[in-house]
Amino acid sequence: MPTLDADYQTIPSIFTPGKRKRINYLPVILNIIVPWAIFALVLYLVSFDFHYKHPMGTIGLIVALLSLCIIIALVAKSSRGRDKEPSWLTFFALTTFIAVLAAAIIGFINFYDNMVPFYEANSLNVYPAVNPSSQQGVEVMDGGRVYFTTGSRVDRHMGMAFKNDETYCVAPIVVFNSTSNLPMEPKTKSYDFWAIGMNCCDRQGNFRCGSYANPKARSGLRLMTEEERPNYRLAVQQAEATYSITSIHPVFFTWVQDPVDEINKWLVSGRELFWKSVWFYCLANAFFVIVLTVGFTKLGRYNW
């Protein structure tokens, strides 16, 4: 009948059994490939559409995978008993735990910095031929992309800056007179459409944000970062007091020539971060596994 000690001896190791013990390369290769594949999968799910549609499911998946890694490590430790030889199962639990944790951290950064603005901008309405002179901001509150009528430009002479760690810059979008080339007061008496930018104006409000110098620019991409909105609203209030104007329903846009191109930049950035992270982790994990494996051979009883 097999003894308990005999059972322990049958547990796989990263080393092959025998008097002259050599590394078992299969577990080493698996510890390089499998955690990398898990990293790529988790990073994809956290970064992109699945996270946007199933936020709680994404968090649950991460917690479940991390818990599984801990369980595997505990099982490996318990099954080894008195055998102090390094176990490939413990090794696998460690590399997979690191893979899931790293993928979750990078994925959340990628998701909120790049993909959330991309998804939300595409989910909002598109408004063509908006006249900032005759229309009010409340009419396009659900707009992600707004295309203004011919003659609409940013009135840089009415720019304003609000300082709160960062400098929040605003300037009204108005219709310029085709003859005098001067900005006209809105027929609504309310300056509701504002071009914005961060750290692109001086204290006097000299506006240099977005495509302000591009004569072909006549479109706005909605502000997608809600945390910044109160600061831009305060900048507008300062402009109201300084220039004796009124802004009843201010809406904020980045002044651009092509909003679709700007939106797609978020998607491109998100994909680039994903692929760079996947290949970097592949190399880093391979290096980590090889270094640890070589370290085990230095214990004295093992060689290649």
Tab-separated table of C-alpha atoms in Angstrom:
chain	number	residue	atom	x	y	z
A	1	MET	CA	0.000	0.000	0.000
A	2	PRO	CA	1.401	3.443	-0.921
A	3	THR	CA	2.406	5.576	2.011
A	4	LEU	CA	1.651	9.214	2.507
A	5	ASP	CA	5.293	10.036	1.765
A	6	ALA	CA	5.064	8.109	-1.461
A	7	ASP	CA	2.034	10.106	-2.489
A	8	TYR	CA	3.935	13.304	-1.914
A	9	GLN	CA	6.708	12.088	-4.167
A	10	THR	CA	4.325	11.724	-7.099
A	11	ILE	CA	3.365	15.399	-7.073
A	12	PRO	CA	4.747	17.092	-10.213
A	13	SER	CA	7.591	19.531	-9.801
A	14	ILE	CA	9.361	21.906	-12.101
A	15	PHE	CA	12.234	19.426	-11.740
A	16	THR	CA	12.344	15.887	-13.087
A	17	PRO	CA	12.887	13.152	-10.486
A	18	GLY	CA	16.079	11.203	-10.223
A	19	LYS	CA	19.483	11.311	-8.690
A	20	ARG	CA	20.664	13.997	-11.042
A	21	LYS	CA	17.626	16.260	-11.198
A	22	ARG	CA	17.002	18.288	-14.303
A	23	ILE	CA	14.402	20.925	-15.045
A	24	ASN	CA	11.122	19.704	-16.459
A	25	TYR	CA	10.673	22.182	-19.303
A	26	LEU	CA	6.962	21.580	-19.931
A	27	PRO	CA	5.738	23.286	-16.716
A	28	VAL	CA	8.201	26.130	-17.334
A	29	ILE	CA	6.802	26.683	-20.828
A	30	LEU	CA	3.229	26.483	-19.521
A	31	ASN	CA	4.043	29.077	-16.853
A	32	ILE	CA	5.210	31.398	-19.613
A	33	ILE	CA	2.346	30.877	-22.051
A	34	VAL	CA	-0.748	30.338	-19.882
A	35	PRO	CA	-0.405	33.410	-17.596
A	36	TRP	CA	0.345	35.519	-20.678
A	37	ALA	CA	-2.830	34.255	-22.376
A	38	ILE	CA	-4.837	34.934	-19.211
A	39	PHE	CA	-3.310	38.425	-19.015
A	40	ALA	CA	-4.342	39.167	-22.602
A	41	LEU	CA	-7.871	37.845	-22.068
A	42	VAL	CA	-8.466	39.730	-18.816
A	43	LEU	CA	-6.959	42.920	-20.246
A	44	TYR	CA	-9.255	42.678	-23.270
A	45	LEU	CA	-12.376	42.108	-21.185
A	46	VAL	CA	-11.549	44.933	-18.765
A	47	SER	CA	-10.498	47.417	-21.447
A	48	PHE	CA	-13.247	47.158	-24.018
A	49	ASP	CA	-16.903	46.506	-24.746
A	50	PHE	CA	-17.510	43.768	-22.171
A	51	HIS	CA	-16.595	46.119	-19.310
A	52	TYR	CA	-18.804	48.890	-20.698
A	53	LYS	CA	-21.837	46.606	-20.967
A	54	HIS	CA	-21.180	44.461	-17.872
A	55	PRO	CA	-19.301	46.523	-15.255
A	56	MET	CA	-20.259	44.339	-12.293
A	57	GLY	CA	-19.582	41.170	-14.253
A	58	THR	CA	-16.089	42.468	-15.005
A	59	ILE	CA	-15.339	43.078	-11.337
A	60	GLY	CA	-16.778	39.680	-10.431
A	61	LEU	CA	-14.567	37.991	-13.026
A	62	ILE	CA	-11.421	39.637	-11.625
A	63	VAL	CA	-12.294	38.701	-8.042
A	64	ALA	CA	-13.096	35.114	-9.079
A	65	LEU	CA	-9.794	34.679	-10.942
A	66	LEU	CA	-7.729	36.144	-8.102
A	67	SER	CA	-9.531	33.914	-5.615
A	68	LEU	CA	-8.904	30.882	-7.829
A	69	CYS	CA	-5.177	31.674	-7.888
A	70	ILE	CA	-5.103	31.826	-4.090
A	71	ILE	CA	-6.965	28.525	-3.827
A	72	ILE	CA	-4.538	26.858	-6.253
A	73	ALA	CA	-1.585	28.140	-4.210
A	74	LEU	CA	-3.113	26.826	-0.966
A	75	VAL	CA	-3.836	23.427	-2.523
A	76	ALA	CA	-0.295	23.220	-3.867
A	77	LYS	CA	1.153	24.106	-0.475
A	78	SER	CA	-1.036	21.595	1.319
A	79	SER	CA	-0.328	18.766	-1.119
A	80	ARG	CA	3.437	19.199	-0.959
A	81	GLY	CA	3.609	18.376	2.720
A	82	ARG	CA	7.196	17.899	3.839
A	83	ASP	CA	8.578	18.043	0.300
A	84	LYS	CA	10.315	21.431	0.067
A	85	GLU	CA	11.051	21.080	-3.613
A	86	PRO	CA	9.603	23.967	-5.668
A	87	SER	CA	6.220	23.035	-7.137
A	88	TRP	CA	5.123	24.022	-10.641
A	89	LEU	CA	1.564	24.404	-9.304
A	90	THR	CA	2.668	27.048	-6.791
A	91	PHE	CA	4.667	28.678	-9.536
A	92	PHE	CA	1.603	28.732	-11.791
A	93	ALA	CA	-0.595	30.250	-9.075
A	94	LEU	CA	1.929	33.040	-8.522
A	95	THR	CA	2.426	33.963	-12.187
A	96	THR	CA	-1.308	33.799	-12.906
A	97	PHE	CA	-2.148	35.970	-9.883
A	98	ILE	CA	0.323	38.582	-11.110
A	99	ALA	CA	-1.125	38.337	-14.639
A	100	VAL	CA	-4.718	38.918	-13.493
A	101	LEU	CA	-3.792	41.760	-11.154
A	102	ALA	CA	-1.615	43.545	-13.729
A	103	ALA	CA	-4.246	43.121	-16.453
A	104	ALA	CA	-6.951	44.523	-14.181
A	105	ILE	CA	-4.921	47.610	-13.269
A	106	ILE	CA	-3.861	48.394	-16.840
A	107	GLY	CA	-7.325	47.553	-18.141
A	108	PHE	CA	-9.090	49.966	-15.799
A	109	ILE	CA	-6.672	52.747	-16.779
A	110	ASN	CA	-7.220	52.038	-20.467
A	111	PHE	CA	-10.974	51.749	-20.045
A	112	TYR	CA	-11.530	55.051	-18.261
A	113	ASP	CA	-8.889	57.085	-20.108
A	114	ASN	CA	-9.675	55.943	-23.642
A	115	MET	CA	-12.650	53.666	-24.090
A	116	VAL	CA	-15.286	55.304	-21.884
A	117	PRO	CA	-15.001	58.631	-23.782
A	118	PHE	CA	-15.099	56.687	-27.055
A	119	TYR	CA	-18.204	54.662	-26.160
A	120	GLU	CA	-20.066	57.595	-24.627
A	121	ALA	CA	-19.301	59.985	-27.481
A	122	ASN	CA	-20.675	57.436	-29.943
A	123	SER	CA	-23.773	56.844	-27.825
A	124	LEU	CA	-24.778	60.533	-27.891
A	125	ASN	CA	-26.707	62.285	-30.649
A	126	VAL	CA	-25.252	64.099	-33.651
A	127	TYR	CA	-26.519	67.602	-34.429
A	128	PRO	CA	-25.795	69.086	-37.872
A	129	ALA	CA	-26.079	72.777	-38.778
A	130	VAL	CA	-26.468	74.170	-35.241
A	131	ASN	CA	-26.730	77.966	-35.239
A	132	PRO	CA	-25.193	79.367	-32.023
A	133	SER	CA	-26.956	82.664	-32.631
A	134	SER	CA	-30.527	81.397	-32.809
A	135	GLN	CA	-30.384	78.128	-30.862
A	136	GLN	CA	-29.959	77.464	-27.164
A	137	GLY	CA	-27.689	75.047	-25.392
A	138	VAL	CA	-30.604	73.118	-23.912
A	139	GLU	CA	-31.490	71.971	-27.452
A	140	VAL	CA	-28.270	69.966	-27.775
A	141	MET	CA	-27.763	68.762	-24.208
A	142	ASP	CA	-27.632	65.154	-25.444
A	143	GLY	CA	-25.276	65.933	-28.313
A	144	GLY	CA	-21.886	64.273	-28.639
A	145	ARG	CA	-20.951	65.785	-31.978
A	146	VAL	CA	-22.197	69.207	-33.053
A	147	TYR	CA	-21.611	70.738	-36.473
A	148	PHE	CA	-22.106	74.496	-36.509
A	149	THR	CA	-23.406	76.627	-39.363
A	150	THR	CA	-21.173	78.547	-41.749
A	151	GLY	CA	-19.701	81.645	-40.121
A	152	SER	CA	-19.514	80.086	-36.659
A	153	ARG	CA	-16.173	80.608	-34.940
A	154	VAL	CA	-14.584	80.907	-31.530
A	155	ASP	CA	-14.540	84.470	-30.204
A	156	ARG	CA	-11.067	84.427	-28.665
A	157	HIS	CA	-11.404	88.038	-27.494
A	158	MET	CA	-14.010	86.926	-24.970
A	159	GLY	CA	-11.936	84.081	-23.587
A	160	MET	CA	-11.653	83.439	-19.880
A	161	ALA	CA	-9.447	81.313	-17.615
A	162	PHE	CA	-10.268	79.706	-14.280
A	163	LYS	CA	-7.392	78.366	-12.197
A	164	ASN	CA	-7.899	75.333	-9.964
A	165	ASP	CA	-4.595	73.458	-10.032
A	166	GLU	CA	-5.090	73.237	-13.799
A	167	THR	CA	-6.128	76.206	-15.954
A	168	TYR	CA	-9.597	75.775	-17.440
A	169	CYS	CA	-10.058	77.854	-20.576
A	170	VAL	CA	-13.323	78.867	-22.242
A	171	ALA	CA	-14.365	81.075	-25.151
A	172	PRO	CA	-17.835	81.483	-26.702
A	173	ILE	CA	-18.782	80.022	-30.063
A	174	VAL	CA	-20.623	82.711	-32.011
A	175	VAL	CA	-21.566	83.686	-35.556
A	176	PHE	CA	-19.326	86.271	-37.198
A	177	ASN	CA	-20.717	88.913	-39.543
A	178	SER	CA	-19.761	87.990	-43.111
A	179	THR	CA	-19.214	91.654	-44.016
A	180	SER	CA	-17.463	93.169	-41.017
A	181	ASN	CA	-15.922	89.874	-39.815
A	182	LEU	CA	-16.937	90.820	-36.274
A	183	PRO	CA	-18.688	88.549	-33.760
A	184	MET	CA	-22.402	89.099	-33.404
A	185	GLU	CA	-24.383	88.890	-30.185
A	186	PRO	CA	-26.652	85.822	-30.156
A	187	LYS	CA	-30.266	86.508	-30.996
A	188	THR	CA	-31.175	84.496	-27.921
A	189	LYS	CA	-29.152	86.969	-25.777
A	190	SER	CA	-27.483	83.954	-24.201
A	191	TYR	CA	-23.980	82.704	-24.937
A	192	ASP	CA	-24.662	78.996	-24.529
A	193	PHE	CA	-22.012	77.393	-26.740
A	194	TRP	CA	-18.446	77.358	-25.427
A	195	ALA	CA	-15.154	76.041	-26.736
A	196	ILE	CA	-12.953	74.679	-23.982
A	197	GLY	CA	-9.475	73.423	-23.252
A	198	MET	CA	-7.103	72.826	-20.372
A	199	ASN	CA	-3.842	74.735	-19.886
A	200	CYS	CA	-4.099	76.390	-23.299
A	201	CYS	CA	-4.740	80.014	-22.340
A	202	ASP	CA	-3.115	82.663	-20.181
A	203	ARG	CA	-4.571	84.452	-17.165
A	204	GLN	CA	-6.124	87.060	-19.433
A	205	GLY	CA	-8.030	84.309	-21.230
A	206	ASN	CA	-6.118	84.406	-24.526
A	207	PHE	CA	-7.721	81.252	-25.938
A	208	ARG	CA	-5.432	78.848	-27.830
A	209	CYS	CA	-7.271	75.539	-27.449
A	210	GLY	CA	-8.255	72.856	-29.882
A	211	SER	CA	-8.288	73.816	-33.567
A	212	TYR	CA	-8.673	77.523	-32.781
A	213	ALA	CA	-6.274	78.500	-35.606
A	214	ASN	CA	-7.817	76.177	-38.212
A	215	PRO	CA	-10.175	78.150	-40.500
A	216	LYS	CA	-11.831	74.871	-41.561
A	217	ALA	CA	-12.786	73.962	-37.995
A	218	ARG	CA	-16.499	74.427	-37.398
A	219	SER	CA	-17.433	71.515	-35.151
A	220	GLY	CA	-17.552	70.652	-31.486
A	221	LEU	CA	-16.837	67.434	-29.603
A	222	ARG	CA	-18.705	67.379	-26.321
A	223	LEU	CA	-16.839	67.476	-23.011
A	224	MET	CA	-16.794	63.835	-21.870
A	225	THR	CA	-15.158	64.282	-18.454
A	226	GLU	CA	-17.905	65.186	-16.014
A	227	GLU	CA	-15.441	65.960	-13.227
A	228	GLU	CA	-14.124	68.911	-15.231
A	229	ARG	CA	-17.533	70.459	-15.948
A	230	PRO	CA	-17.871	72.480	-12.678
A	231	ASN	CA	-14.535	74.189	-13.331
A	232	TYR	CA	-15.526	75.159	-16.862
A	233	ARG	CA	-18.848	76.413	-15.507
A	234	LEU	CA	-16.969	78.657	-13.079
A	235	ALA	CA	-14.872	79.974	-15.953
A	236	VAL	CA	-18.083	80.853	-17.814
A	237	GLN	CA	-19.411	82.643	-14.742
A	238	GLN	CA	-16.242	84.703	-14.656
A	239	ALA	CA	-16.736	85.528	-18.342
A	240	GLU	CA	-20.319	86.583	-17.626
A	241	ALA	CA	-19.152	88.985	-14.932
A	242	THR	CA	-16.209	90.297	-16.956
A	243	TYR	CA	-17.960	90.877	-20.292
A	244	SER	CA	-21.488	91.574	-18.956
A	245	ILE	CA	-23.016	88.688	-20.874
A	246	THR	CA	-25.453	85.897	-20.014
A	247	SER	CA	-25.092	82.135	-20.383
A	248	ILE	CA	-28.286	80.341	-19.379
A	249	HIS	CA	-27.555	76.788	-20.556
A	250	PRO	CA	-23.816	76.527	-21.254
A	251	VAL	CA	-22.627	73.467	-23.138
A	252	PHE	CA	-18.938	72.715	-23.610
A	253	PHE	CA	-17.092	71.461	-26.663
A	254	THR	CA	-13.578	70.882	-27.882
A	255	TRP	CA	-13.285	72.931	-31.064
A	256	VAL	CA	-12.259	70.587	-33.905
A	257	GLN	CA	-12.496	70.178	-37.652
A	258	ASP	CA	-13.580	66.529	-37.627
A	259	PRO	CA	-15.196	65.159	-34.422
A	260	VAL	CA	-15.246	61.608	-35.783
A	261	ASP	CA	-11.478	61.671	-36.223
A	262	GLU	CA	-11.048	62.925	-32.651
A	263	ILE	CA	-13.339	60.205	-31.294
A	264	ASN	CA	-11.449	57.519	-33.187
A	265	LYS	CA	-8.203	58.695	-31.583
A	266	TRP	CA	-9.524	57.318	-28.276
A	267	LEU	CA	-10.111	53.949	-29.927
A	268	VAL	CA	-6.657	53.951	-31.493
A	269	SER	CA	-5.058	54.874	-28.167
A	270	GLY	CA	-6.997	52.140	-26.387
A	271	ARG	CA	-5.936	49.496	-28.891
A	272	GLU	CA	-2.319	50.643	-28.845
A	273	LEU	CA	-2.153	50.440	-25.058
A	274	PHE	CA	-3.720	46.980	-25.185
A	275	TRP	CA	-1.230	45.526	-27.674
A	276	LYS	CA	1.807	47.219	-26.133
A	277	SER	CA	0.805	45.865	-22.730
A	278	VAL	CA	0.245	42.343	-24.086
A	279	TRP	CA	3.664	42.117	-25.729
A	280	PHE	CA	5.460	43.820	-22.861
A	281	TYR	CA	3.900	41.395	-20.395
A	282	CYS	CA	4.871	38.481	-22.634
A	283	LEU	CA	8.539	39.471	-22.414
A	284	ALA	CA	8.394	40.461	-18.743
A	285	ASN	CA	6.661	37.239	-17.696
A	286	ALA	CA	9.067	35.092	-19.703
A	287	PHE	CA	12.002	36.882	-18.086
A	288	PHE	CA	10.440	36.494	-14.628
A	289	VAL	CA	9.804	32.762	-15.059
A	290	ILE	CA	13.258	32.061	-16.476
A	291	VAL	CA	15.001	34.032	-13.719
A	292	LEU	CA	13.096	32.186	-10.999
A	293	THR	CA	13.721	28.835	-12.635
A	294	VAL	CA	17.439	29.559	-12.910
A	295	GLY	CA	17.353	30.677	-9.288
A	296	PHE	CA	16.004	27.284	-8.258
A	297	THR	CA	18.923	25.595	-10.008
A	298	LYS	CA	21.312	27.569	-7.812
A	299	LEU	CA	20.025	25.798	-4.738
A	300	GLY	CA	22.745	23.257	-5.291
A	301	ARG	CA	20.888	20.033	-6.013
A	302	TYR	CA	19.653	20.924	-9.451
A	303	ASN	CA	21.165	21.685	-12.820
A	304	TRP	CA	20.081	22.197	-16.387
